[in-house]
Amino acid sequence: MGIAERYRAVAAEVAAACAQAGRDPSEVTLIAVSKTVGCDGVAQAMDGGARAFGENRPDQLVPKAAGFPQAAWHFIGNIQSRRIRDIVGSATLIHSLCEMRHARKIDAAAADLGKIQEVLIEVNVSGELSKSGIAPGDALAMVRECAALSHVQVRGLMTMAPAGNSAIARESFEGLAALAASIRSSLPESQAAAFDGLSMGMSGDWREAIAAGATMVRIGRAIFSDAFE
Ligand SMILES: *Cc1c(COP(=O)(O)O)cnc(C)c1O
């Protein structure tokens, strides 16, 4: 199978998993994580129907977003202060915000560019030391602090589950969904309505994420690698 075919197969599986979970497939965006391929790989995924892509490095995000402006480009990697302008210039949604100092820089860059930058706050639900993200208990305060920034809009939460154990992955995803619901219930109505995004699930655990309420799954290897099973 090539990339276009694999994209179609994954999209069909995602839709089937939504149906099985009693969810409308239109509620879940399949983000094709194209970090391991070049522009030709992106073009092949687009042939398969992909319209949302994820990148974890600004050096890849910027040229690909410029080359495929008809797609939505999601930044899912570590944020470095000096690259924030590039990221804000290209990203539809930033999934990996976990520091207020970055939020303030994103706000300034977005103001300069005349946009409102949508972001997700990355939460380390599992507590694994190797994972980035803020502690669950700090998320509400950060959402509130970001609400004071006029060019940043927090659209929800993102997490990465520990790899290799579907029961633990499911627990992490359910934990993120519960945290998002609790934050939503303490926000003013005007903010709560837009706080609806849950980015969780990758090639190895997206089924658990959809069952737990993901609105975005970030899938790389299952689309772009012929070695993934
Ligand atoms: C690479 C990456 C993915 C995709 O992972 P796969 O296992 O290849 O599907 C998802 N999210 C983040 C943050 C990533 O860095």
Short mmCIF file of C-alpha atoms and ligand atoms in Angstrom, two decimals:
data_model
loop_
_atom_site.label_atom_id
_atom_site.label_comp_id
_atom_site.label_asym_id
_atom_site.label_seq_id
_atom_site.Cartn_x
_atom_site.Cartn_y
_atom_site.Cartn_z
CA MET A 1 0.00 0.00 0.00
CA GLY A 2 1.13 3.54 -0.68
CA ILE A 3 0.54 6.63 1.43
CA ALA A 4 -2.74 7.65 -0.24
CA GLU A 5 -4.17 4.17 0.22
CA ARG A 6 -3.01 3.93 3.81
CA TYR A 7 -4.55 7.33 4.54
CA ARG A 8 -7.87 6.16 3.11
CA ALA A 9 -7.69 2.94 5.13
CA VAL A 10 -6.93 4.78 8.38
CA ALA A 11 -9.69 7.33 7.72
CA ALA A 12 -12.17 4.48 7.18
CA GLU A 13 -11.02 2.78 10.38
CA VAL A 14 -11.36 6.05 12.31
CA ALA A 15 -14.91 6.48 11.00
CA ALA A 16 -15.74 2.89 11.96
CA ALA A 17 -14.32 3.40 15.46
CA CYS A 18 -16.45 6.53 15.82
CA ALA A 19 -19.57 4.60 14.82
CA GLN A 20 -18.68 1.87 17.29
CA ALA A 21 -18.28 4.44 20.05
CA GLY A 22 -21.65 5.99 19.13
CA ARG A 23 -19.94 9.14 17.87
CA ASP A 24 -20.42 11.13 14.69
CA PRO A 25 -17.24 10.80 12.56
CA SER A 26 -17.47 14.52 11.76
CA GLU A 27 -16.57 15.18 15.43
CA VAL A 28 -13.09 13.68 14.97
CA THR A 29 -10.34 15.25 12.87
CA LEU A 30 -7.70 12.89 11.55
CA ILE A 31 -4.38 14.74 11.62
CA ALA A 32 -1.79 13.13 9.37
CA VAL A 33 1.55 13.57 11.15
CA SER A 34 3.88 14.10 8.20
CA LYS A 35 7.12 14.72 10.16
CA THR A 36 8.90 11.74 8.62
CA VAL A 37 8.15 12.58 4.98
CA GLY A 38 8.80 15.43 2.56
CA CYS A 39 6.43 17.41 0.41
CA ASP A 40 5.93 14.47 -1.96
CA GLY A 41 4.61 12.41 0.96
CA VAL A 42 2.26 15.24 1.91
CA ALA A 43 1.03 15.42 -1.69
CA GLN A 44 0.33 11.67 -1.68
CA ALA A 45 -1.64 11.94 1.57
CA MET A 46 -3.62 14.82 0.04
CA ASP A 47 -4.43 12.54 -2.90
CA GLY A 48 -5.85 10.12 -0.34
CA GLY A 49 -8.02 12.91 1.06
CA ALA A 50 -5.92 14.29 3.93
CA ARG A 51 -6.61 17.94 4.73
CA ALA A 52 -5.04 18.25 8.20
CA PHE A 53 -1.36 17.66 8.91
CA GLY A 54 0.81 17.69 12.02
CA GLU A 55 4.47 18.70 12.30
CA ASN A 56 6.72 18.82 15.35
CA ARG A 57 9.51 21.04 13.96
CA PRO A 58 9.20 24.60 12.70
CA ASP A 59 11.75 23.83 9.94
CA GLN A 60 9.28 21.34 8.50
CA LEU A 61 6.09 23.17 9.38
CA VAL A 62 6.92 26.43 7.62
CA PRO A 63 7.75 25.16 4.12
CA LYS A 64 5.07 22.48 4.09
CA ALA A 65 2.36 24.91 5.24
CA ALA A 66 3.50 27.33 2.52
CA GLY A 67 3.46 24.55 -0.08
CA PHE A 68 0.01 23.26 0.88
CA PRO A 69 -2.00 26.28 2.05
CA GLN A 70 -5.26 24.46 1.35
CA ALA A 71 -4.57 22.14 4.30
CA ALA A 72 -4.70 22.89 8.03
CA TRP A 73 -1.29 22.71 9.71
CA HIS A 74 -1.01 21.64 13.34
CA PHE A 75 2.10 22.24 15.41
CA ILE A 76 2.55 19.33 17.82
CA GLY A 77 6.20 19.64 18.91
CA ASN A 78 8.21 21.28 21.64
CA ILE A 79 7.96 25.05 21.52
CA GLN A 80 11.19 27.05 21.51
CA SER A 81 10.89 30.77 22.17
CA ARG A 82 12.98 31.80 19.21
CA ARG A 83 10.78 29.85 16.79
CA ILE A 84 7.44 31.14 18.02
CA ARG A 85 7.06 33.70 15.22
CA ASP A 86 7.56 31.00 12.60
CA ILE A 87 5.13 28.68 14.32
CA VAL A 88 2.44 31.33 14.67
CA GLY A 89 2.95 32.34 11.03
CA SER A 90 2.11 28.83 9.84
CA ALA A 91 0.06 26.92 12.41
CA THR A 92 -3.71 26.64 12.42
CA LEU A 93 -3.56 25.16 15.91
CA ILE A 94 -0.68 24.76 18.37
CA HIS A 95 -1.19 21.58 20.44
CA SER A 96 1.79 21.76 22.74
CA LEU A 97 1.57 24.90 24.87
CA CYS A 98 2.75 24.24 28.41
CA GLU A 99 4.46 27.44 29.56
CA MET A 100 2.95 30.86 30.23
CA ARG A 101 6.05 32.63 28.95
CA HIS A 102 5.43 30.96 25.59
CA ALA A 103 1.75 31.91 25.70
CA ARG A 104 2.73 35.56 26.09
CA LYS A 105 5.13 35.35 23.16
CA ILE A 106 2.51 33.62 21.03
CA ASP A 107 0.09 36.42 21.93
CA ALA A 108 2.58 39.08 20.82
CA ALA A 109 3.43 37.29 17.57
CA ALA A 110 -0.25 36.72 16.76
CA ALA A 111 -1.03 40.38 17.44
CA ASP A 112 1.72 41.39 14.98
CA LEU A 113 0.38 39.01 12.36
CA GLY A 114 -3.21 40.14 12.91
CA LYS A 115 -4.45 36.70 13.89
CA ILE A 116 -5.87 35.00 16.91
CA GLN A 117 -3.76 31.92 17.56
CA GLU A 118 -5.72 28.89 18.65
CA VAL A 119 -3.86 26.64 21.09
CA LEU A 120 -4.29 23.52 23.18
CA ILE A 121 -2.62 23.10 26.52
CA GLU A 122 -0.52 19.96 26.77
CA VAL A 123 -1.12 18.04 29.96
CA ASN A 124 1.03 15.26 31.37
CA VAL A 125 -1.84 13.09 32.58
CA SER A 126 0.20 9.95 33.20
CA GLY A 127 2.89 11.72 35.22
CA GLU A 128 5.63 9.95 33.23
CA LEU A 129 8.82 11.93 33.77
CA SER A 130 9.84 11.69 30.12
CA LYS A 131 6.64 13.39 28.95
CA SER A 132 6.22 17.11 28.52
CA GLY A 133 3.09 18.94 29.57
CA ILE A 134 1.83 20.63 32.70
CA ALA A 135 0.44 18.80 35.71
CA PRO A 136 -3.35 18.27 35.54
CA GLY A 137 -3.82 20.36 38.67
CA ASP A 138 -2.24 23.39 36.98
CA ALA A 139 -4.33 23.34 33.82
CA LEU A 140 -7.31 25.42 34.96
CA ALA A 141 -5.08 28.24 36.20
CA MET A 142 -3.24 28.29 32.89
CA VAL A 143 -6.47 28.36 30.88
CA ARG A 144 -7.57 31.33 32.99
CA GLU A 145 -4.27 33.15 32.55
CA CYS A 146 -4.40 32.63 28.80
CA ALA A 147 -7.92 34.05 28.71
CA ALA A 148 -6.39 37.42 29.52
CA LEU A 149 -4.32 37.31 26.29
CA SER A 150 -6.35 38.89 23.51
CA HIS A 151 -4.63 37.08 20.61
CA VAL A 152 -4.58 33.58 22.10
CA GLN A 153 -7.60 31.33 22.30
CA VAL A 154 -7.39 28.09 24.26
CA ARG A 155 -9.42 25.49 22.40
CA GLY A 156 -8.85 22.54 24.72
CA LEU A 157 -6.26 20.04 25.90
CA MET A 158 -3.70 17.64 24.43
CA THR A 159 -1.90 14.65 25.90
CA MET A 160 0.42 11.81 24.98
CA ALA A 161 -0.15 8.47 26.67
CA PRO A 162 2.63 6.13 27.77
CA ALA A 163 3.39 3.78 24.88
CA GLY A 164 2.67 0.10 24.74
CA ASN A 165 -0.21 -0.53 27.13
CA SER A 166 -3.73 0.06 25.90
CA ALA A 167 -5.32 -0.06 29.37
CA ILE A 168 -2.98 2.65 30.63
CA ALA A 169 -3.46 4.67 27.44
CA ARG A 170 -7.20 4.51 27.90
CA GLU A 171 -6.86 5.64 31.51
CA SER A 172 -4.76 8.64 30.42
CA PHE A 173 -7.27 9.61 27.74
CA GLU A 174 -10.22 9.29 30.09
CA GLY A 175 -8.28 11.37 32.59
CA LEU A 176 -7.74 14.13 30.00
CA ALA A 177 -11.42 14.07 28.99
CA ALA A 178 -12.51 14.34 32.63
CA LEU A 179 -10.09 17.19 33.25
CA ALA A 180 -11.37 19.07 30.18
CA ALA A 181 -14.97 18.61 31.32
CA SER A 182 -14.16 19.92 34.75
CA ILE A 183 -12.32 22.95 33.35
CA ARG A 184 -15.18 23.66 30.93
CA SER A 185 -17.67 23.65 33.79
CA SER A 186 -15.71 26.31 35.65
CA LEU A 187 -15.26 28.65 32.68
CA PRO A 188 -17.64 31.48 31.81
CA GLU A 189 -20.09 30.42 29.11
CA SER A 190 -18.40 32.58 26.49
CA GLN A 191 -15.13 30.64 26.90
CA ALA A 192 -16.62 27.23 27.66
CA ALA A 193 -18.25 26.91 24.23
CA ALA A 194 -14.93 27.16 22.40
CA PHE A 195 -13.10 24.93 24.86
CA ASP A 196 -14.07 21.79 23.00
CA GLY A 197 -10.85 20.24 21.65
CA LEU A 198 -9.27 17.00 22.88
CA SER A 199 -6.12 16.04 20.97
CA MET A 200 -5.17 12.51 21.94
CA GLY A 201 -4.28 9.24 20.27
CA MET A 202 -1.44 8.25 17.91
CA SER A 203 -0.82 5.26 15.62
CA GLY A 204 -0.62 2.81 18.53
CA ASP A 205 -3.51 4.04 20.67
CA TRP A 206 -6.00 6.13 18.66
CA ARG A 207 -8.82 3.60 19.12
CA GLU A 208 -8.69 4.07 22.89
CA ALA A 209 -8.60 7.84 22.37
CA ILE A 210 -11.71 7.88 20.20
CA ALA A 211 -13.58 5.75 22.74
CA ALA A 212 -12.57 8.28 25.40
CA GLY A 213 -13.78 11.31 23.42
CA ALA A 214 -10.86 12.54 21.28
CA THR A 215 -11.80 15.24 18.78
CA MET A 216 -8.39 15.07 17.08
CA VAL A 217 -6.17 12.04 16.59
CA ARG A 218 -2.54 12.54 15.49
CA ILE A 219 -1.49 9.65 13.29
CA GLY A 220 1.94 9.34 11.70
CA ARG A 221 3.38 5.87 11.18
CA ALA A 222 0.10 4.14 10.32
CA ILE A 223 -0.19 6.50 7.33
CA PHE A 224 3.36 7.26 6.31
CA SER A 225 5.34 4.11 7.18
CA ASP A 226 5.05 0.90 5.25
CA ALA A 227 6.58 -0.88 8.23
CA PHE A 228 3.81 -0.08 10.71
CA GLU A 229 1.28 -2.78 11.54
C1 LIG B 1 5.14 11.84 16.02
C2 LIG B 1 3.99 12.28 16.83
C3 LIG B 1 2.72 11.71 16.64
C4 LIG B 1 2.46 10.57 15.66
O1 LIG B 1 2.97 9.38 16.19
P1 LIG B 1 2.79 8.00 15.42
O2 LIG B 1 3.08 6.99 16.45
O3 LIG B 1 3.78 8.01 14.29
O4 LIG B 1 1.38 7.93 14.94
C5 LIG B 1 1.67 12.21 17.40
N1 LIG B 1 1.85 13.20 18.30
C6 LIG B 1 3.05 13.75 18.51
C7 LIG B 1 3.17 14.84 19.52
C8 LIG B 1 4.15 13.32 17.80
O5 LIG B 1 5.36 13.88 18.01
#
